[in-house]
Coordinates of C-alpha atoms and ligand atoms in Angstrom, one line a residue:
M1018 CA 5.2 -17.5 9.3
I1019 CA 3.3 -16.1 12.5
E1020 CA -0.6 -15.6 12.3
Y1021 CA -1.0 -12.9 14.9
W1022 CA 1.2 -10.4 16.3
N1023 CA -0.7 -10.3 19.8
P1024 CA -3.0 -13.1 19.5
Q1025 CA -4.3 -12.3 23.0
I1026 CA -5.6 -8.7 22.0
E1027 CA -6.4 -9.5 18.4
R1028 CA -9.0 -12.2 19.1
M1029 CA -10.1 -10.8 22.2
P1030 CA -14.0 -11.5 22.5
V1031 CA -15.9 -8.4 21.4
D1032 CA -17.7 -8.0 25.0
E1033 CA -14.2 -7.8 26.8
L1034 CA -12.7 -5.5 24.2
E1035 CA -15.8 -3.3 24.8
K1036 CA -15.2 -3.3 28.5
L1037 CA -11.3 -2.3 27.8
Q1038 CA -12.5 0.4 25.5
E1039 CA -14.8 1.7 28.5
Q1040 CA -12.0 1.8 31.0
K1041 CA -9.9 3.3 28.5
L1042 CA -12.2 6.1 27.4
K1043 CA -13.0 7.0 31.3
N1044 CA -9.1 7.4 31.9
L1045 CA -8.8 9.3 28.7
V1046 CA -11.5 11.9 29.6
S1047 CA -10.1 12.8 32.7
Y1048 CA -6.8 12.6 31.7
V1049 CA -7.3 15.3 28.7
Y1050 CA -9.7 17.3 31.3
N1051 CA -6.7 17.5 33.6
H1052 CA -3.8 17.9 31.2
S1053 CA -5.2 20.1 28.3
P1054 CA -6.7 23.6 28.8
F1055 CA -8.0 23.2 25.3
Y1056 CA -10.2 20.1 26.2
R1057 CA -11.3 21.4 29.6
K1058 CA -12.6 24.5 27.9
R1059 CA -14.4 22.5 25.2
F1060 CA -15.9 20.4 27.7
D1061 CA -17.0 23.1 30.0
A1062 CA -18.8 24.6 27.2
V1063 CA -21.0 22.0 26.9
G1064 CA -21.1 21.1 30.6
V1065 CA -19.6 17.9 30.5
K1066 CA -17.4 16.6 33.2
P1067 CA -15.2 13.6 33.4
E1068 CA -17.4 11.7 36.0
D1069 CA -20.3 11.9 33.3
I1070 CA -18.6 9.4 31.3
T1071 CA -19.4 6.1 32.8
S1072 CA -20.1 3.8 29.6
L1073 CA -19.3 3.8 25.9
K1074 CA -22.8 5.0 25.4
D1075 CA -21.9 8.1 27.0
L1076 CA -19.5 8.7 24.1
T1077 CA -22.0 11.1 22.0
K1078 CA -22.0 13.6 25.2
L1079 CA -18.5 14.6 24.4
P1080 CA -17.9 17.4 21.7
F1081 CA -16.3 16.6 18.4
T1082 CA -12.6 18.0 17.6
Y1083 CA -11.7 19.2 14.1
K1084 CA -8.6 19.6 12.2
K1085 CA -9.5 23.5 12.2
D1086 CA -8.7 22.9 16.2
L1087 CA -5.4 22.0 15.6
R1088 CA -4.8 25.0 13.2
D1089 CA -6.3 27.3 15.5
T1090 CA -4.0 26.2 18.4
Y1091 CA -0.8 26.1 16.4
P1092 CA 1.6 24.6 17.2
T1093 CA 1.0 22.7 20.0
G1094 CA -1.9 24.2 22.0
M1095 CA -3.8 20.9 22.3
F1096 CA -0.9 18.9 23.5
C1097 CA -1.3 17.1 27.0
V1098 CA 2.2 16.8 27.8
P1099 CA 5.2 19.3 28.2
N1100 CA 7.7 19.5 25.5
K1101 CA 10.4 17.6 27.2
Q1102 CA 8.4 14.5 27.0
L1103 CA 8.0 14.6 23.3
V1104 CA 10.5 12.6 21.3
R1105 CA 9.2 13.5 17.7
F1106 CA 7.3 16.0 15.9
H1107 CA 5.4 15.1 12.3
V1108 CA 4.3 18.1 10.3
S1109 CA 1.5 18.0 7.7
S1110 CA 1.5 20.7 5.3
G1111 CA -2.0 20.9 4.2
T1112 CA -3.2 23.1 1.5
T1113 CA -4.3 26.1 3.0
G1114 CA -3.5 28.1 6.4
K1115 CA -1.2 26.8 8.8
P1116 CA 0.2 23.3 8.8
T1117 CA -1.0 21.0 11.6
V1118 CA 1.7 19.8 14.2
V1119 CA 1.6 16.2 15.7
G1120 CA 3.6 15.4 18.7
Y1121 CA 4.9 12.0 19.9
T1122 CA 5.9 10.7 23.4
M1123 CA 8.2 7.7 23.4
N1124 CA 5.3 5.6 24.2
D1125 CA 3.3 7.2 21.4
I1126 CA 5.9 5.8 19.1
K1127 CA 5.8 2.4 20.7
E1128 CA 1.8 2.4 20.2
W1129 CA 2.2 3.3 16.5
S1130 CA 4.6 0.8 16.0
K1131 CA 2.5 -2.1 17.6
S1132 CA -0.5 -1.1 15.5
L1133 CA 1.7 -1.6 12.3
G1134 CA 3.3 -4.6 13.9
R1135 CA -0.2 -6.4 13.9
A1136 CA -0.9 -5.2 10.6
L1137 CA 2.0 -6.3 8.9
T1138 CA 1.6 -9.5 10.6
S1139 CA -2.0 -9.8 9.3
I1140 CA -0.8 -9.4 5.7
G1141 CA 2.0 -12.1 6.2
V1142 CA 5.0 -9.6 6.5
G1143 CA 7.7 -10.4 8.9
R1144 CA 11.2 -11.5 9.4
D1145 CA 11.8 -13.1 6.1
D1146 CA 10.9 -10.0 4.2
V1147 CA 12.7 -7.0 2.8
L1148 CA 10.4 -4.0 2.9
Q1149 CA 11.0 -1.4 0.6
V1150 CA 9.6 1.9 2.2
S1151 CA 9.0 4.3 -0.8
Y1152 CA 6.7 6.7 1.2
G1153 CA 8.3 10.0 2.0
Y1154 CA 10.6 10.0 4.9
G1155 CA 10.6 13.4 7.1
L1156 CA 7.8 15.5 8.1
F1157 CA 5.3 13.3 6.3
T1158 CA 4.4 10.1 8.6
G1159 CA 4.4 7.4 5.8
G1160 CA 8.0 6.8 5.5
L1161 CA 9.0 6.9 9.6
G1162 CA 5.7 5.3 10.3
M1163 CA 6.4 2.3 8.2
H1164 CA 10.0 2.0 9.3
Y1165 CA 9.4 1.6 12.7
G1166 CA 6.7 -0.6 12.1
A1167 CA 8.7 -2.8 9.9
E1168 CA 11.2 -3.1 12.3
E1169 CA 8.7 -4.0 15.0
V1170 CA 8.0 -7.3 13.2
G1171 CA 11.7 -7.8 12.3
A1172 CA 11.6 -7.4 8.6
T1173 CA 14.6 -5.6 6.9
V1174 CA 13.9 -2.0 5.8
L1175 CA 15.1 -0.2 2.8
P1176 CA 14.4 3.1 3.9
I1177 CA 14.7 4.6 0.2
S1178 CA 11.8 7.1 0.4
T1179 CA 10.2 8.5 -2.8
G1180 CA 11.9 9.3 -5.8
S1181 CA 15.0 8.1 -7.8
T1182 CA 12.7 5.6 -9.7
E1183 CA 15.5 3.7 -11.7
K1184 CA 17.3 3.2 -8.4
Q1185 CA 14.2 1.9 -6.6
L1186 CA 13.9 -0.8 -9.4
E1187 CA 17.8 -1.5 -9.4
L1188 CA 17.9 -2.0 -5.5
M1189 CA 14.5 -3.8 -5.6
Q1190 CA 16.0 -6.4 -7.6
D1191 CA 19.7 -6.4 -6.1
L1192 CA 18.5 -6.5 -2.3
G1193 CA 15.6 -8.9 -3.0
T1194 CA 12.7 -6.6 -1.8
T1195 CA 9.7 -8.9 -1.1
A1196 CA 7.1 -5.9 0.0
I1197 CA 6.8 -2.3 -1.1
A1198 CA 5.1 0.5 0.7
C1199 CA 4.1 3.5 -1.3
T1200 CA 1.2 5.3 -2.7
P1201 CA -0.8 3.2 -5.4
S1202 CA 0.1 6.0 -7.9
Y1203 CA 3.8 5.7 -7.2
L1204 CA 3.7 1.9 -7.8
L1205 CA 1.7 2.3 -10.8
Y1206 CA 4.4 5.0 -12.0
M1207 CA 7.2 2.4 -11.0
S1208 CA 5.4 -0.5 -12.8
E1209 CA 5.4 2.0 -16.2
V1210 CA 9.3 2.7 -15.8
A1211 CA 10.0 -1.0 -15.2
K1212 CA 7.9 -1.7 -18.4
A1213 CA 9.9 0.8 -20.2
E1214 CA 13.3 -0.9 -18.9
G1215 CA 12.2 -4.4 -19.9
L1216 CA 11.6 -5.4 -16.3
D1217 CA 9.1 -7.8 -15.5
F1218 CA 8.2 -7.5 -11.8
A1219 CA 6.8 -11.1 -11.8
K1220 CA 9.9 -12.7 -13.2
D1221 CA 12.6 -10.4 -12.3
T1222 CA 12.1 -9.4 -8.9
R1223 CA 11.0 -10.9 -5.5
L1224 CA 8.3 -8.6 -5.0
R1225 CA 5.0 -10.2 -3.6
V1226 CA 3.2 -7.7 -1.4
G1227 CA 2.3 -4.0 -1.8
I1228 CA 1.1 -2.0 1.2
L1229 CA -0.7 0.8 -0.5
G1230 CA -2.2 3.8 0.7
A1231 CA -2.1 7.6 1.8
E1232 CA -4.7 8.3 -0.8
P1233 CA -8.0 7.0 -2.1
W1234 CA -8.0 4.2 -4.6
T1235 CA -10.5 1.6 -5.9
E1236 CA -11.1 -2.0 -6.2
E1237 CA -10.6 -1.8 -10.1
M1238 CA -7.3 -0.2 -9.6
R1239 CA -6.3 -2.9 -7.1
K1240 CA -7.0 -5.3 -9.8
R1241 CA -5.2 -3.6 -12.3
I1242 CA -2.2 -3.1 -10.1
E1243 CA -2.2 -6.8 -8.9
D1244 CA -2.5 -8.0 -12.7
A1245 CA 0.3 -5.6 -13.9
T1246 CA 2.6 -6.5 -11.3
G1247 CA 1.7 -10.1 -9.9
I1248 CA 2.0 -9.0 -6.3
K1249 CA -1.0 -9.0 -3.7
A1250 CA -1.9 -5.3 -3.0
Y1251 CA -3.1 -4.4 0.6
D1252 CA -4.9 -1.4 1.6
I1253 CA -3.5 0.8 4.5
F1254 CA -5.1 3.7 6.0
G1255 CA -4.2 6.3 8.6
T1256 CA -4.0 9.9 9.3
S1257 CA -0.9 12.2 10.6
E1258 CA -3.3 13.4 13.4
L1259 CA -3.7 9.8 14.6
S1260 CA 0.0 9.0 14.3
G1261 CA 0.3 8.1 10.6
P1262 CA -0.2 4.9 8.8
L1263 CA -1.6 2.6 11.1
F1264 CA -4.2 0.0 9.7
T1265 CA -4.5 -2.6 7.0
E1266 CA -6.5 -5.0 5.5
C1267 CA -5.9 -8.7 6.7
R1268 CA -5.1 -11.3 4.1
Y1269 CA -9.0 -11.4 3.4
Q1270 CA -8.6 -8.3 1.7
N1271 CA -12.1 -7.3 3.0
G1272 CA -12.1 -4.1 5.0
I1273 CA -9.5 -2.6 7.3
H1274 CA -9.0 -3.4 11.2
I1275 CA -9.2 -0.8 13.4
W1276 CA -7.4 -2.1 16.6
A1277 CA -10.1 -1.4 19.1
D1278 CA -7.7 -1.4 22.1
Q1279 CA -6.1 1.7 20.7
F1280 CA -8.7 3.5 18.9
L1281 CA -12.7 4.0 19.3
V1282 CA -14.4 4.2 15.9
E1283 CA -17.8 5.8 14.9
I1284 CA -19.7 6.7 11.7
I1285 CA -21.6 9.8 11.5
D1286 CA -23.6 11.6 9.2
P1287 CA -21.4 14.7 8.2
D1288 CA -24.2 17.2 8.1
T1289 CA -25.9 16.3 11.2
G1290 CA -23.3 14.8 13.2
E1291 CA -25.8 12.2 14.5
P1292 CA -24.3 8.5 14.6
L1293 CA -25.2 6.1 11.7
V1294 CA -26.1 2.6 12.1
D1295 CA -23.3 -0.1 11.1
G1296 CA -23.4 -0.4 7.4
E1297 CA -24.3 2.8 6.2
R1298 CA -21.7 5.2 4.7
G1299 CA -20.8 8.1 6.6
E1300 CA -17.9 10.3 7.8
L1301 CA -15.3 8.4 10.0
V1302 CA -14.8 10.0 13.9
I1303 CA -12.2 8.4 15.9
T1304 CA -11.5 8.7 19.4
T1305 CA -7.5 7.7 20.4
L1306 CA -7.5 5.5 23.4
A1307 CA -3.7 5.0 24.0
K1308 CA -2.2 8.2 22.7
E1309 CA -0.3 10.7 25.2
A1310 CA 0.8 13.7 23.7
L1311 CA -1.8 14.4 21.4
P1312 CA -5.0 12.5 22.3
L1313 CA -8.1 13.4 20.3
I1314 CA -11.7 12.8 21.4
R1315 CA -14.1 12.4 18.6
Y1316 CA -12.1 13.6 15.9
R1317 CA -13.9 14.3 12.7
I1318 CA -11.4 12.4 10.1
G1319 CA -13.1 14.0 7.1
D1320 CA -13.3 10.6 5.1
Y1321 CA -16.4 8.5 3.9
T1322 CA -16.3 4.8 4.9
V1323 CA -18.6 2.1 6.3
L1324 CA -18.1 0.2 9.6
N1325 CA -18.2 -3.3 9.7
R1326 CA -18.5 -5.3 12.9
E1327 CA -19.1 -8.7 11.4
P1328 CA -16.8 -11.3 12.6
C1329 CA -13.6 -11.4 10.2
K1330 CA -12.4 -14.9 8.7
C1331 CA -9.0 -14.1 9.9
G1332 CA -10.2 -14.6 13.5
R1333 CA -9.5 -10.8 14.4
T1334 CA -12.6 -9.2 16.6
H1335 CA -11.5 -5.8 15.9
P1336 CA -14.1 -4.1 13.8
R1337 CA -13.2 -3.0 10.1
I1338 CA -13.9 0.1 8.1
M1339 CA -14.7 -0.7 4.3
R1340 CA -12.6 1.0 1.9
V1341 CA -12.2 4.8 2.3
S1342 CA -13.9 6.1 -0.7
G1343 CA -12.6 10.0 -0.6
R1344 CA -12.8 12.9 1.8
V1345 CA -15.9 14.7 2.7
D1346 CA -14.3 17.7 1.4
D1347 CA -13.2 16.0 -2.1
M1348 CA -16.7 15.6 -3.3
L1349 CA -17.5 17.8 -6.4
I1350 CA -20.7 19.3 -6.9
V1351 CA -21.3 19.4 -10.7
R1352 CA -24.5 20.8 -11.8
G1353 CA -25.9 19.9 -8.5
I1354 CA -25.0 16.3 -9.0
N1355 CA -22.6 14.8 -6.3
V1356 CA -19.3 13.1 -7.9
F1357 CA -16.5 11.4 -6.3
P1358 CA -13.4 11.2 -8.2
G1359 CA -13.3 7.2 -6.9
Q1360 CA -16.5 6.8 -8.8
V1361 CA -14.8 7.9 -12.0
E1362 CA -11.9 5.8 -11.4
S1363 CA -14.2 2.9 -11.0
V1364 CA -15.9 3.5 -14.3
L1365 CA -12.5 4.0 -16.0
M1366 CA -10.9 1.2 -14.7
K1367 CA -13.6 -1.6 -16.0
I1368 CA -12.6 -0.3 -19.4
P1369 CA -9.9 -2.4 -20.7
E1370 CA -8.6 0.2 -23.3
V1371 CA -8.2 3.0 -20.7
G1372 CA -5.1 3.2 -19.1
E1373 CA -4.5 4.0 -15.3
H1374 CA -4.0 7.7 -15.5
F1375 CA -6.9 10.3 -15.7
M1376 CA -7.7 13.9 -14.7
I1377 CA -10.7 15.4 -13.9
I1378 CA -11.5 19.0 -14.9
V1379 CA -14.4 21.0 -13.9
D1380 CA -15.0 24.5 -15.2
R1381 CA -17.8 27.0 -15.1
I1382 CA -18.5 28.1 -18.8
N1383 CA -21.5 30.7 -19.2
E1384 CA -22.6 29.9 -15.8
L1385 CA -22.8 26.2 -16.5
D1386 CA -20.8 23.5 -14.8
V1387 CA -18.8 21.6 -17.3
M1388 CA -17.1 18.4 -16.3
K1389 CA -14.2 16.9 -18.5
V1390 CA -12.2 13.7 -18.1
Q1391 CA -8.8 13.4 -19.6
I1392 CA -7.5 9.8 -20.1
E1393 CA -4.7 7.9 -21.7
M1394 CA -5.1 4.9 -23.5
N1395 CA -3.6 1.7 -22.6
D1396 CA -0.5 1.0 -24.3
E1397 CA -1.9 -2.5 -25.6
A1398 CA -4.8 -0.7 -26.9
F1399 CA -3.0 2.1 -28.4
S1400 CA -4.4 3.5 -31.8
D1401 CA -4.2 6.4 -33.5
K1402 CA -7.1 5.9 -35.8
V1403 CA -9.5 8.9 -35.5
N1404 CA -12.3 6.6 -35.6
D1405 CA -11.0 4.3 -32.9
I1406 CA -10.3 7.2 -30.7
M1407 CA -13.7 9.0 -31.1
A1408 CA -15.5 5.5 -30.5
L1409 CA -13.7 5.0 -27.4
E1410 CA -14.3 8.5 -26.0
K1411 CA -18.0 8.1 -26.8
R1412 CA -18.0 4.8 -24.9
V1413 CA -16.3 6.0 -21.9
S1414 CA -18.5 9.3 -21.8
E1415 CA -21.7 7.1 -22.0
S1416 CA -20.4 4.9 -19.4
L1417 CA -19.4 7.6 -17.0
K1418 CA -23.1 9.0 -17.8
N1419 CA -24.7 5.8 -16.8
V1420 CA -23.0 6.0 -13.4
L1421 CA -22.7 9.5 -12.6
N1422 CA -26.1 10.7 -14.4
L1423 CA -24.1 13.7 -15.6
S1424 CA -22.9 14.4 -19.0
V1425 CA -18.8 14.2 -19.1
K1426 CA -16.7 15.3 -21.9
V1427 CA -14.2 12.6 -22.7
E1428 CA -10.7 13.6 -24.1
L1429 CA -8.0 11.3 -25.1
V1430 CA -4.6 12.5 -24.5
E1431 CA -1.3 11.1 -25.6
H1432 CA 0.4 8.6 -23.7
G1433 CA 2.5 10.0 -20.8
T1434 CA 1.0 13.7 -20.9
L1435 CA -0.9 13.4 -17.6
P1436 CA 1.1 13.8 -14.6
R1437 CA 2.7 10.9 -12.7
S1438 CA 3.1 10.9 -8.9
M1439 CA 5.7 9.5 -6.3
G1440 CA 3.2 10.6 -3.4
K1441 CA -0.4 11.6 -3.1
S1442 CA -1.7 12.2 -6.7
K1443 CA -3.9 14.9 -7.8
K1444 CA -6.6 14.0 -10.0
V1445 CA -8.9 16.9 -10.2
I1446 CA -8.5 20.4 -11.1
D1447 CA -11.4 22.3 -10.2
N1448 CA -11.2 25.7 -12.2
R1449 CA -14.2 27.0 -10.6
K1450 CA -12.3 27.5 -7.3
L1451 CA -9.4 29.3 -8.7
Ligands
DLL1478 O1 -1.4 9.7 4.5 C1 -0.8 8.8 6.3 C2 -0.5 7.4 5.5 C3 0.9 7.2 5.2 C4 -1.6 6.6 5.3 C5 1.1 6.1 4.5 C6 -1.2 5.4 4.7 C7 0.2 5.3 4.1 P1 -2.1 12.4 6.1 O2 -1.2 13.0 5.1 O3 -2.5 13.0 7.2 O4 -1.6 10.8 6.3 O5 -3.6 12.0 5.1 C8 -4.5 11.4 5.7 O6 -5.2 10.5 3.5 O7 -7.6 11.4 5.7 C9 -7.5 10.1 3.8 O8 -8.2 11.2 3.2 C10 -6.2 9.9 2.8 N1 -5.9 8.5 3.2 C11 -4.9 7.8 3.6 N2 -4.6 6.7 3.5 C12 -6.1 6.0 2.7 C13 -6.5 5.0 2.1 C14 -1.3 10.0 5.8 N3 -6.0 3.8 2.2 C15 -5.6 11.3 4.5 N4 -7.5 5.3 1.2 C16 -6.7 10.4 5.0 C17 -8.2 6.4 1.1 C18 -6.4 7.4 2.4 N5 -7.8 7.4 1.4

């Protein structure tokens, strides 16, 4: 098994990496200024010229870009190449307004695959593996992104996409799947179906690795998944605007390596836009250093995370972002208290009797915010005795109150009643916004 996909780049001394970034940043700024009327206008508005950017320190002179910019210039107004140089579009639907369109040159696809090639190698996935790609294929970047990444390292791809869960399980056994890429919610659902069919992942399949992401999940959920399936569950991060799935943790499962020769990371205070020091939680901002069709300058990703530049045990010198704990706009404010769905998940998954599925429901009743959490009981712990149920509800509610500092009504619902998801799951219903 090989250790690094590109050892020279992945272990490059930090000062050399920074020199490389500096050179790429300077090239990028003049490239976008000369190829995209959008960026030229943006830079002119704040009086920045490409020659003003001479070192990495000058990055903060550049204006931010936002998802809204992509929508406002729909479909291709921010692109830096003519359409004939494009080889692919991906489209992210979004919940409101126009979708965002991302275009790729052939080189963009190659850089994307390279990034995933390094990531897959870092978790020990390569030529000996059968990778079942159970992210959606099509306009979503998960399926095709993983597909090209897996081919890059010579794995055998099973391009099954989402859905047909029984068939997923059948082919997993028949074709000897060793690694699966899907959302953590989908793997949970698959393991539930497997259990109902009497299938034991550890005994009846060769599955050993999960490449799970596209939605927030917690360390506690990782533990549940690893215990239930016997696999190693790795976190994978990316967004369609940056290309799609791009970065994973390495074997040490302690932060996601962001390839510094391709991307420049900052963490900022989402309210003031000021950069934060390493180790502080804030909003992730990324500048793409190697994209041609749709380069992004200081793009506000909208996710909360922490930057870690400490050397990693794996020998890779590229910085890590720690587990993405949710989106800036996913934060619920309930009676003035900030609540992240991930905090609720962490609390629930520490209580053995609570199953993996839950739903947060927020209402406004008589001008007062009321938060309710619906949970299912774990199969093993299942009880239909009213006393047991009430005691569990009380215990969960107390645990939530300890962490959130908020009274939460807990309601135990019947097994199988909460929605299961094959893609990104929805864990919050905020009736106040309806
Ligand atoms: O979800 C790309 C992707 C596909 C990533 C497959 C990983 C695996 P979008 O649909 O544009 O792209 O959604 C991007 O999803 O800004 C985060 O809010 C969230 N997200 C993605 N991965 C993670 C993760 C793809 N590992 C948005 N942890 C991002 C937490 C994640 N949130």
